[in-house]
Coordinates of C-alpha atoms in Angstrom, one line a residue:
Chain A
M177 CA -188.4 136.1 -148.8
G178 CA -187.5 132.7 -147.1
E179 CA -183.9 131.7 -146.2
I180 CA -181.5 131.8 -149.1
Y181 CA -178.1 130.2 -149.1
V182 CA -175.3 131.7 -151.1
I183 CA -172.2 129.8 -152.4
K184 CA -169.0 131.4 -151.5
A185 CA -165.9 131.6 -153.7
N186 CA -164.4 128.6 -151.8
G187 CA -167.4 126.5 -152.5
E188 CA -168.9 126.8 -149.0
K189 CA -172.6 127.4 -148.4
E190 CA -173.7 130.3 -146.2
L191 CA -177.0 131.8 -145.2
F192 CA -177.5 135.1 -147.1
S193 CA -177.2 138.0 -144.6
E194 CA -178.5 141.5 -145.3
D195 CA -176.3 142.8 -142.5
K196 CA -173.1 141.3 -144.2
L197 CA -174.1 142.8 -147.5
R198 CA -174.7 146.2 -145.9
A199 CA -171.4 146.1 -144.0
S200 CA -169.5 145.3 -147.2
I201 CA -171.2 148.1 -149.1
K202 CA -170.5 150.5 -146.2
R203 CA -166.8 149.4 -146.1
A204 CA -166.6 150.3 -149.8
G205 CA -167.4 153.9 -148.9
I206 CA -170.7 153.9 -150.9
P207 CA -173.0 156.8 -149.7
D208 CA -175.9 155.6 -147.4
S209 CA -178.3 157.3 -149.8
Y210 CA -177.5 154.6 -152.4
S211 CA -177.1 151.7 -150.0
S212 CA -180.8 150.9 -149.4
R213 CA -181.6 151.1 -153.1
L214 CA -178.7 148.7 -153.9
I215 CA -179.7 146.2 -151.2
S216 CA -183.3 146.0 -152.4
Q217 CA -182.1 145.5 -156.0
I218 CA -179.8 142.7 -154.9
K219 CA -182.6 141.0 -152.9
E220 CA -184.8 141.0 -156.0
V221 CA -182.3 139.0 -158.0
L222 CA -181.4 136.5 -155.3
Y223 CA -182.1 132.8 -155.9
P224 CA -181.2 129.6 -153.9
E225 CA -177.5 128.9 -153.9
I226 CA -176.5 132.0 -155.9
P227 CA -172.7 132.3 -156.2
T228 CA -171.4 135.4 -154.3
S229 CA -169.6 136.2 -157.5
I230 CA -172.9 136.9 -159.2
I231 CA -173.9 139.2 -156.3
Y232 CA -170.7 141.1 -156.7
K233 CA -171.4 141.4 -160.4
H234 CA -174.8 143.0 -159.7
I235 CA -173.2 145.4 -157.2
T236 CA -170.5 146.4 -159.8
N237 CA -173.2 147.0 -162.5
F238 CA -175.1 149.2 -160.1
L239 CA -172.0 151.1 -159.1
Y240 CA -171.2 152.0 -162.7
G241 CA -174.0 154.4 -162.4
I242 CA -172.3 156.2 -159.5
P243 CA -169.1 157.9 -160.6
H244 CA -165.8 156.7 -159.1
S245 CA -167.3 154.3 -156.6
S246 CA -166.7 151.0 -158.2
G247 CA -162.9 151.1 -157.9
K248 CA -162.9 150.8 -154.1
Y249 CA -165.5 148.1 -154.0
M250 CA -163.7 146.0 -156.4
L251 CA -160.4 146.1 -154.5
K252 CA -160.2 142.4 -154.1
Q253 CA -160.7 141.8 -157.8
A254 CA -158.3 144.6 -158.6
I255 CA -155.6 142.8 -156.7
M256 CA -156.4 139.5 -158.4
D257 CA -156.0 141.4 -161.7
F258 CA -152.2 141.6 -160.9
G259 CA -151.9 138.0 -161.9
P260 CA -151.0 135.5 -163.3
S261 CA -147.5 136.0 -161.8
G262 CA -147.1 137.1 -158.2
Y263 CA -144.5 139.7 -158.9
P264 CA -146.7 142.8 -159.2
F265 CA -148.3 141.8 -155.8
E266 CA -144.9 141.8 -154.2
K267 CA -144.1 145.2 -155.7
Y268 CA -147.5 146.5 -154.5
I269 CA -147.0 145.3 -150.9
A270 CA -143.5 146.8 -150.9
R271 CA -145.0 150.2 -152.1
I272 CA -147.7 150.1 -149.4
L273 CA -145.0 149.5 -146.8
S274 CA -142.9 152.4 -148.1
Y275 CA -145.9 154.7 -148.0
R276 CA -146.3 153.6 -144.3
G277 CA -142.7 154.5 -143.4
Y278 CA -140.7 151.3 -144.0
R279 CA -137.5 151.0 -146.0
T280 CA -138.1 148.1 -148.4
E281 CA -136.1 145.9 -150.8
V282 CA -137.8 143.3 -153.1
D283 CA -136.5 139.8 -154.0
V284 CA -133.5 139.7 -151.6
I285 CA -131.1 136.8 -151.7
M286 CA -130.2 135.8 -148.2
Q287 CA -127.8 133.2 -146.9
G288 CA -129.3 130.7 -144.5
R289 CA -127.3 128.1 -142.5
C290 CA -128.3 125.4 -145.0
I291 CA -129.2 127.1 -148.2
T292 CA -129.7 130.5 -149.8
H293 CA -133.3 131.9 -149.9
E294 CA -135.0 134.5 -152.0
V295 CA -137.0 136.6 -149.6
D296 CA -139.9 138.5 -151.3
I297 CA -139.5 141.7 -149.3
V298 CA -137.1 142.7 -146.6
A299 CA -138.6 145.7 -144.7
E300 CA -137.1 147.8 -142.0
N301 CA -138.2 150.6 -139.6
E302 CA -137.2 151.9 -136.3
H303 CA -138.7 148.9 -134.6
G304 CA -136.8 146.2 -136.5
K305 CA -136.4 144.1 -139.6
Y306 CA -139.2 142.1 -141.3
L307 CA -138.7 139.1 -143.6
I308 CA -141.8 139.0 -145.7
E309 CA -143.3 136.3 -147.9
C310 CA -146.0 137.4 -150.3
K311 CA -148.5 134.7 -151.3
F312 CA -150.5 135.7 -154.3
H313 CA -153.5 133.7 -155.6
N314 CA -155.3 134.8 -158.7
L315 CA -158.3 132.6 -158.0
P316 CA -160.8 133.6 -155.3
G317 CA -161.6 130.9 -152.8
K318 CA -158.0 129.5 -152.9
R319 CA -156.8 129.7 -149.2
T320 CA -153.2 129.9 -148.1
D321 CA -152.7 126.8 -146.1
A322 CA -150.5 125.6 -143.2
K323 CA -147.7 124.3 -145.4
V324 CA -147.0 128.0 -146.4
A325 CA -146.7 129.1 -142.8
L326 CA -144.6 126.0 -142.1
Y327 CA -142.0 126.6 -144.8
I328 CA -141.8 130.3 -144.0
H329 CA -140.9 129.4 -140.4
S330 CA -138.1 127.0 -141.5
R331 CA -136.8 129.6 -143.9
Y332 CA -136.8 132.2 -141.0
E333 CA -135.0 129.8 -138.7
D334 CA -132.4 129.0 -141.4
I335 CA -131.7 132.7 -142.0
M336 CA -131.5 133.4 -138.3
L337 CA -128.8 130.8 -138.1
G338 CA -127.1 132.2 -141.3
E339 CA -127.0 135.8 -142.5
Y340 CA -128.9 137.1 -139.4
R341 CA -126.9 135.1 -136.8
H342 CA -125.7 138.3 -135.2
E343 CA -129.1 139.9 -135.1
K344 CA -131.4 139.8 -132.0
R345 CA -134.3 137.5 -132.6
E346 CA -136.8 140.0 -131.0
N347 CA -135.8 142.6 -133.7
C348 CA -136.4 140.3 -136.6
K349 CA -139.9 139.2 -137.5
M350 CA -141.4 137.1 -140.2
W351 CA -144.6 138.1 -142.0
L352 CA -146.9 136.4 -144.3
V353 CA -148.9 138.6 -146.6
T354 CA -151.6 137.1 -148.8
N355 CA -154.5 138.4 -151.0
T356 CA -156.8 135.6 -150.1
K357 CA -157.8 134.0 -146.8
C358 CA -155.7 131.6 -144.7
T359 CA -156.9 128.3 -143.4
T360 CA -157.6 128.1 -139.6
D361 CA -154.5 125.8 -139.3
A362 CA -152.3 128.3 -141.1
L363 CA -153.4 131.1 -138.8
S364 CA -153.0 128.9 -135.6
Y365 CA -149.5 127.9 -136.7
A366 CA -148.5 131.5 -137.5
Q367 CA -149.8 132.8 -134.2
C368 CA -148.1 130.0 -132.2
S369 CA -144.7 130.5 -134.0
G370 CA -144.6 134.3 -133.8
M371 CA -145.4 135.0 -137.4
T372 CA -147.5 138.1 -138.3
V373 CA -150.2 137.5 -141.0
Y374 CA -151.9 140.1 -143.1
S375 CA -154.5 138.4 -145.2
W376 CA -157.9 139.2 -146.7
G377 CA -160.0 140.2 -143.7
Y378 CA -157.5 139.1 -141.0
P379 CA -156.7 140.4 -138.5
T380 CA -159.9 142.4 -138.4
Q381 CA -158.3 145.7 -137.4
T382 CA -155.1 145.5 -139.4
S383 CA -155.9 143.3 -142.3
L384 CA -154.6 143.8 -145.8
Q385 CA -157.7 145.8 -146.7
H386 CA -157.1 148.0 -143.7
L387 CA -153.5 148.6 -144.7
I388 CA -154.8 149.7 -148.1
E389 CA -158.1 151.5 -147.3
D390 CA -156.9 153.4 -144.3
R391 CA -154.3 155.3 -146.4
K392 CA -156.2 154.9 -149.7
L393 CA -153.3 153.0 -151.2
Y394 CA -155.4 151.6 -154.0
P395 CA -153.7 149.7 -156.9
V396 CA -153.8 151.1 -160.4
T397 CA -155.8 148.0 -161.4
C398 CA -158.8 149.7 -159.5
L399 CA -159.1 152.3 -162.2
S400 CA -162.2 151.8 -164.4
T401 CA -161.0 154.5 -166.9
L402 CA -158.0 152.4 -168.0
S403 CA -158.0 149.2 -170.2
K404 CA -156.3 146.0 -169.1
K405 CA -153.5 146.6 -171.6
Q406 CA -152.9 150.1 -170.2
K407 CA -152.9 148.8 -166.6
D408 CA -150.3 146.1 -167.6
L409 CA -148.1 148.8 -169.1
L410 CA -148.2 150.8 -165.8
L411 CA -147.4 147.7 -163.8
S412 CA -144.4 146.8 -166.0
N413 CA -143.2 150.4 -165.4
D414 CA -143.4 149.9 -161.7
I415 CA -146.4 152.1 -161.3
V416 CA -148.6 149.9 -159.0
I417 CA -150.3 152.4 -156.7
C418 CA -152.6 155.2 -157.6
Q419 CA -150.7 157.9 -155.7
D420 CA -147.6 157.0 -157.8
L421 CA -149.6 157.9 -160.9
L422 CA -150.2 161.4 -159.6
H423 CA -146.5 161.8 -158.8
K424 CA -145.5 160.6 -162.2
K425 CA -148.1 162.0 -164.5
E426 CA -145.7 161.9 -167.5
I427 CA -146.2 158.1 -167.6
L428 CA -149.7 158.7 -168.9
E429 CA -148.2 160.0 -172.1
R430 CA -147.1 156.5 -173.0
L431 CA -150.7 155.2 -172.8
N432 CA -152.0 156.7 -176.0
L433 CA -154.8 158.6 -174.3
S434 CA -156.8 161.5 -175.8
H435 CA -156.7 164.8 -173.8
Q436 CA -160.2 164.0 -172.5
E437 CA -159.4 160.4 -171.5
R438 CA -156.3 161.6 -169.7
R439 CA -158.4 164.0 -167.7
K440 CA -160.9 161.3 -166.8
V441 CA -158.1 159.0 -165.6
L442 CA -156.6 161.8 -163.4
S443 CA -160.0 162.7 -162.1
E444 CA -160.8 159.1 -161.1
T445 CA -157.4 158.7 -159.5
E446 CA -157.7 161.9 -157.5
E447 CA -161.2 160.8 -156.3
L448 CA -159.8 157.4 -155.2
V449 CA -156.8 158.8 -153.2
G450 CA -158.5 162.1 -152.1
Chain B
M119 CA -123.4 110.8 -186.5
G120 CA -122.5 114.3 -185.1
E121 CA -123.4 115.5 -181.7
I122 CA -127.1 115.4 -180.9
Y123 CA -128.8 117.2 -178.0
V124 CA -131.9 115.7 -176.4
I125 CA -134.5 117.7 -174.5
K126 CA -135.2 116.2 -171.0
A127 CA -138.7 116.1 -169.3
N128 CA -137.8 119.3 -167.3
G129 CA -137.0 121.2 -170.5
E130 CA -133.2 121.1 -170.1
K131 CA -130.9 120.3 -173.1
E132 CA -128.4 117.5 -172.7
L133 CA -125.9 115.9 -175.1
F134 CA -127.2 112.5 -176.2
S135 CA -125.0 109.8 -174.5
E136 CA -125.0 106.2 -175.8
D137 CA -123.5 105.2 -172.4
K138 CA -126.5 106.6 -170.5
L139 CA -128.9 104.9 -172.9
R140 CA -127.1 101.6 -172.4
A141 CA -127.0 102.0 -168.6
S142 CA -130.8 102.7 -168.6
I143 CA -131.5 99.6 -170.7
K144 CA -129.3 97.5 -168.5
R145 CA -131.0 98.8 -165.3
A146 CA -134.3 97.7 -166.8
G147 CA -133.0 94.1 -166.9
I148 CA -133.2 93.8 -170.7
P149 CA -130.9 90.9 -171.9
D150 CA -127.6 92.1 -173.5
S151 CA -128.5 90.2 -176.6
Y152 CA -131.3 92.7 -177.3
S153 CA -129.4 95.8 -176.1
S154 CA -127.1 96.4 -179.1
R155 CA -130.0 96.0 -181.6
L156 CA -132.1 98.4 -179.6
I157 CA -129.4 101.0 -179.3
S158 CA -128.7 101.0 -183.0
Q159 CA -132.5 101.3 -183.7
I160 CA -132.7 104.3 -181.4
K161 CA -129.6 105.9 -183.0
E162 CA -131.3 105.7 -186.4
V163 CA -134.3 107.7 -185.3
L164 CA -132.5 110.4 -183.4
Y165 CA -132.8 114.0 -184.5
P166 CA -131.6 117.3 -183.1
E167 CA -133.4 118.2 -179.8
I168 CA -135.5 115.1 -179.7
P169 CA -137.5 114.9 -176.5
T170 CA -136.4 112.0 -174.3
S171 CA -140.1 111.1 -174.1
I172 CA -139.9 110.1 -177.8
I173 CA -136.8 108.0 -177.1
Y174 CA -138.7 106.2 -174.3
K175 CA -141.6 105.6 -176.7
H176 CA -139.3 103.9 -179.2
I177 CA -137.8 101.8 -176.5
T178 CA -141.3 100.7 -175.3
N179 CA -142.4 99.9 -178.8
F180 CA -139.3 97.8 -179.2
L181 CA -139.9 96.1 -175.9
Y182 CA -143.4 95.0 -176.8
G183 CA -141.7 92.5 -179.0
I184 CA -139.9 90.9 -176.0
P185 CA -142.4 89.3 -173.6
H186 CA -142.6 90.7 -170.0
S187 CA -139.7 93.2 -170.3
S188 CA -141.5 96.5 -170.8
G189 CA -143.1 96.6 -167.3
K190 CA -139.8 97.1 -165.5
Y191 CA -138.5 99.6 -168.0
M192 CA -141.6 101.7 -167.7
L193 CA -141.4 101.8 -163.9
K194 CA -141.3 105.6 -163.8
Q195 CA -144.3 105.9 -166.0
A196 CA -146.1 103.1 -164.0
I197 CA -145.8 105.2 -160.9
M198 CA -147.0 108.3 -162.6
D199 CA -150.1 106.2 -163.6
F200 CA -151.1 106.2 -159.9
G201 CA -152.3 109.8 -160.4
P202 CA -154.0 112.2 -160.4
S203 CA -154.3 111.9 -156.6
G204 CA -151.3 111.1 -154.5
Y205 CA -153.1 108.6 -152.3
P206 CA -152.1 105.4 -154.2
F207 CA -148.5 106.5 -154.1
E208 CA -148.6 106.8 -150.3
K209 CA -150.1 103.3 -150.1
Y210 CA -147.5 102.0 -152.5
I211 CA -144.6 103.4 -150.4
A212 CA -146.2 102.0 -147.2
R213 CA -146.4 98.6 -148.8
I214 CA -142.7 98.7 -150.0
L215 CA -141.7 99.6 -146.4
S216 CA -143.8 96.7 -144.9
Y217 CA -142.1 94.3 -147.4
R218 CA -138.8 95.7 -146.1
G219 CA -139.7 95.0 -142.5
Y220 CA -141.2 98.2 -141.2
R221 CA -144.5 98.4 -139.4
T222 CA -146.5 101.2 -141.1
E223 CA -149.6 103.3 -140.7
V224 CA -150.9 105.6 -143.4
D225 CA -152.5 109.1 -142.9
V226 CA -151.8 109.5 -139.2
I227 CA -153.2 112.5 -137.4
M228 CA -150.4 113.8 -135.0
Q229 CA -150.6 116.6 -132.5
G230 CA -147.8 119.2 -132.8
R231 CA -147.1 121.9 -130.3
C232 CA -149.0 124.5 -132.5
I233 CA -151.4 122.5 -134.7
T234 CA -152.4 118.9 -135.7
H235 CA -150.7 117.4 -138.7
E236 CA -151.6 114.7 -141.1
V237 CA -148.5 112.6 -141.6
D238 CA -148.6 110.5 -144.8
I239 CA -146.8 107.5 -143.3
V240 CA -145.5 106.7 -139.8
A241 CA -143.1 103.7 -140.1
E242 CA -141.3 101.9 -137.3
N243 CA -138.6 99.3 -137.0
E244 CA -136.0 98.2 -134.4
H245 CA -134.0 101.3 -135.1
G246 CA -136.7 103.9 -134.6
K247 CA -139.6 105.8 -135.9
Y248 CA -140.0 107.6 -139.2
L249 CA -142.3 110.4 -140.1
I250 CA -142.7 110.2 -143.9
E251 CA -144.0 112.8 -146.3
C252 CA -144.8 111.4 -149.8
K253 CA -144.7 113.9 -152.6
F254 CA -146.3 112.6 -155.8
H255 CA -146.2 114.4 -159.1
N256 CA -148.0 113.1 -162.1
L257 CA -146.0 115.1 -164.6
P258 CA -142.4 114.2 -165.4
G259 CA -140.0 117.1 -165.1
K260 CA -141.8 118.6 -162.1
R261 CA -139.1 118.7 -159.4
T262 CA -139.8 118.6 -155.6
D263 CA -138.5 122.0 -154.4
A264 CA -136.9 123.4 -151.2
K265 CA -140.3 124.6 -149.9
V266 CA -141.4 121.0 -149.5
A267 CA -138.3 120.1 -147.5
L268 CA -138.7 123.4 -145.5
Y269 CA -142.4 122.6 -144.5
I270 CA -141.5 119.0 -143.6
H271 CA -138.9 120.3 -141.2
S272 CA -141.2 122.7 -139.4
R273 CA -143.8 120.0 -139.2
Y274 CA -141.3 117.6 -137.7
E275 CA -140.1 120.2 -135.2
D276 CA -143.8 120.9 -134.2
I277 CA -144.5 117.2 -133.6
M278 CA -141.2 116.8 -131.7
L279 CA -142.5 119.5 -129.3
G280 CA -146.0 118.0 -129.3
E281 CA -147.0 114.3 -129.5
Y282 CA -143.3 113.1 -129.6
R283 CA -142.0 115.4 -126.8
H284 CA -141.0 112.3 -124.7
E285 CA -139.3 110.6 -127.6
K286 CA -135.6 110.8 -128.2
R287 CA -134.8 112.9 -131.2
E288 CA -132.1 110.5 -132.4
N289 CA -134.8 107.7 -132.7
C290 CA -137.2 109.8 -134.7
K291 CA -136.3 110.7 -138.2
M292 CA -138.1 112.5 -141.0
W293 CA -138.2 111.3 -144.6
L294 CA -139.2 112.8 -147.9
V295 CA -140.2 110.3 -150.6
T296 CA -140.9 111.5 -154.1
N297 CA -141.4 110.0 -157.5
T298 CA -139.6 112.8 -159.3
K299 CA -136.3 114.5 -158.8
C300 CA -135.6 117.1 -156.2
T301 CA -134.0 120.5 -156.8
T302 CA -130.4 120.9 -155.6
D303 CA -131.7 123.3 -152.9
A304 CA -134.2 120.8 -151.6
L305 CA -131.4 118.1 -151.4
S306 CA -129.0 120.5 -149.7
Y307 CA -131.6 121.6 -147.2
A308 CA -132.7 118.0 -146.4
Q309 CA -129.1 116.9 -145.9
C310 CA -128.3 119.9 -143.7
S311 CA -131.4 119.4 -141.5
G312 CA -131.1 115.7 -141.1
M313 CA -133.9 114.7 -143.4
T314 CA -133.6 111.5 -145.5
V315 CA -134.6 111.8 -149.1
Y316 CA -135.7 108.9 -151.5
S317 CA -136.3 110.4 -154.9
W318 CA -136.0 109.4 -158.5
G319 CA -132.3 108.5 -158.9
Y320 CA -131.2 109.8 -155.5
P321 CA -129.3 108.7 -153.5
T322 CA -127.6 106.6 -156.2
Q323 CA -127.3 103.5 -154.1
T324 CA -130.6 103.6 -152.1
S325 CA -132.9 105.6 -154.4
L326 CA -136.6 104.9 -154.8
Q327 CA -135.8 102.7 -157.9
H328 CA -133.4 100.8 -155.8
L329 CA -135.9 100.2 -153.0
I330 CA -138.3 98.9 -155.7
E331 CA -136.0 97.0 -158.1
D332 CA -133.8 95.4 -155.4
R333 CA -136.8 93.4 -154.0
K334 CA -138.8 93.5 -157.3
L335 CA -141.6 95.4 -155.5
Y336 CA -143.2 96.6 -158.8
P337 CA -146.5 98.4 -158.8
V338 CA -149.5 96.7 -160.5
T339 CA -149.6 99.6 -162.9
C340 CA -146.5 98.0 -164.5
L341 CA -148.6 95.1 -165.9
S342 CA -149.1 95.4 -169.7
T343 CA -151.7 92.6 -169.5
L344 CA -154.3 94.8 -167.6
S345 CA -156.3 97.8 -168.8
K346 CA -156.2 101.1 -167.0
K347 CA -159.7 100.4 -165.7
Q348 CA -158.7 97.1 -164.3
K349 CA -155.6 98.6 -162.7
D350 CA -157.7 101.3 -161.1
L351 CA -160.0 98.7 -159.6
L352 CA -157.0 96.9 -158.1
L353 CA -155.7 100.2 -156.6
S354 CA -159.1 101.0 -155.1
N355 CA -159.0 97.5 -153.5
D356 CA -155.6 98.3 -151.9
I357 CA -153.7 96.0 -154.3
V358 CA -150.8 98.2 -155.3
I359 CA -147.9 95.8 -155.5
C360 CA -147.5 92.8 -157.9
Q361 CA -146.6 90.4 -155.0
D362 CA -150.0 91.3 -153.4
L363 CA -151.7 90.1 -156.5
L364 CA -150.1 86.7 -156.2
H365 CA -151.2 86.4 -152.6
K366 CA -154.7 87.5 -153.3
K367 CA -155.4 85.8 -156.6
E368 CA -159.2 85.9 -155.9
I369 CA -159.2 89.6 -156.6
L370 CA -158.7 88.8 -160.3
E371 CA -162.2 87.3 -160.4
R372 CA -163.6 90.8 -160.1
L373 CA -161.7 92.0 -163.2
N374 CA -163.9 90.2 -165.7
L375 CA -161.1 88.3 -167.3
S376 CA -161.3 85.2 -169.5
H377 CA -159.4 82.1 -168.3
Q378 CA -156.7 82.8 -170.8
E379 CA -156.4 86.5 -169.9
R380 CA -156.2 85.6 -166.3
R381 CA -153.3 83.2 -167.0
K382 CA -151.5 85.8 -169.0
V383 CA -151.8 88.3 -166.1
L384 CA -150.5 85.8 -163.6
S385 CA -147.6 84.8 -165.9
E386 CA -146.6 88.4 -166.4
T387 CA -146.8 89.0 -162.6
E388 CA -144.7 86.0 -161.8
E389 CA -142.1 87.0 -164.4
L390 CA -141.9 90.5 -162.9
V391 CA -141.5 89.4 -159.2
G392 CA -139.6 86.1 -159.9

């Protein structure tokens, strides 16, 4: 096979890399025994300038044959499925943080020196306070740009001169959490101005995926045993994380499931978080 | 006639006011002799919750009967017609400023402390330098919100610590120029942070309309004697303001106009700027 270029979600061309594909399959926790078979299947269907979305589709189709493995692989899509509004994403991030030991509050009105601000999440732990802006995009390839980092910084400065004027600056941090990538400028500005970013794939060791996969804090939209309507019902009842479903099994009664379907949902959930 | 509510472009309800209608007609420079007839015609076609866009449509239809009067009245729409991209709006604002004595440069790359920025317009006169962000919306009712004012402020601060670090802050100002309205928060933040705003109708005495109407700096999209295609051709040749058309009459030769059409265009232009 000669060199094949793929078209990424943001429209950029990139040389197809078997190593990248293998890394992505590995990250999804798919057993090595399946990996080689999957890779050779994918290589058979490649064509010049194939969109990566088509490659993902082939992977998902393949994964449907392996019980309970597609949920993790499709994490990125599962988060997109929170849309169109950004509100479930905020709730999801807040739940991740509370599983990781932070006290959190969502949609907090805070008084700045100039104006009042609605801060998506205020989190707190023994190290300090965190003002968090969640930037949700429901289209892949849409990057969070420098303007977002710039307005978060002004908002932070306004709050530090308003409601937080008696707080120590070193104890109050600002974070940007986004489900897509950031532009290089957005990352440079964030780093330079002391803002922490958790985005798709960045920073490598503590990215949003890492925050999720490390503790298996998968969203309920990962579950292949529920319909879109059933997932929406869970989200509107503040059940955004799979663990929550296991702690509040009674919510499943509202989903109109047969005994067998219910068992399947619980089994997939336990598999994901186990 | 009982009380009638109208629906504004942003979706808000407002009590119909004959005084407001009269003021708006007057501002458009329509002779008083026509004003009363127009107002009674409008009052006849009012119905509960009539969109203001329908009222404007009636006014425009009426105005087509009065030579060379609709252009000015439709100023807001003419600016929207710059869209979909915001680039002609930037060029238009830069031209307005040069007619008012500023030296201007469009799309200037400037080095901040953290990142480089693309500033829409850098203007200069004997009083100082102005970093100008143009915010163009091509839908009425879409307001410029506080996030815009917030990111402009961070950008300004970054440039004042970068490329402008040797400039005196009192000589360097930031402006926000927009063709729609701003939210209350955007205006409060701008005022509090020392940012000048020129928006639709604000500030009352020196708003964007004022900057235009006071010196009759109407955009070429105001001209009813040109087609959309012909206007686009002018814009892409950097002819955005009616005065420019009078100074560069040779550009009209590219528009494929008959001798009579050409005369009509020039006559409407002279009427507008005269």
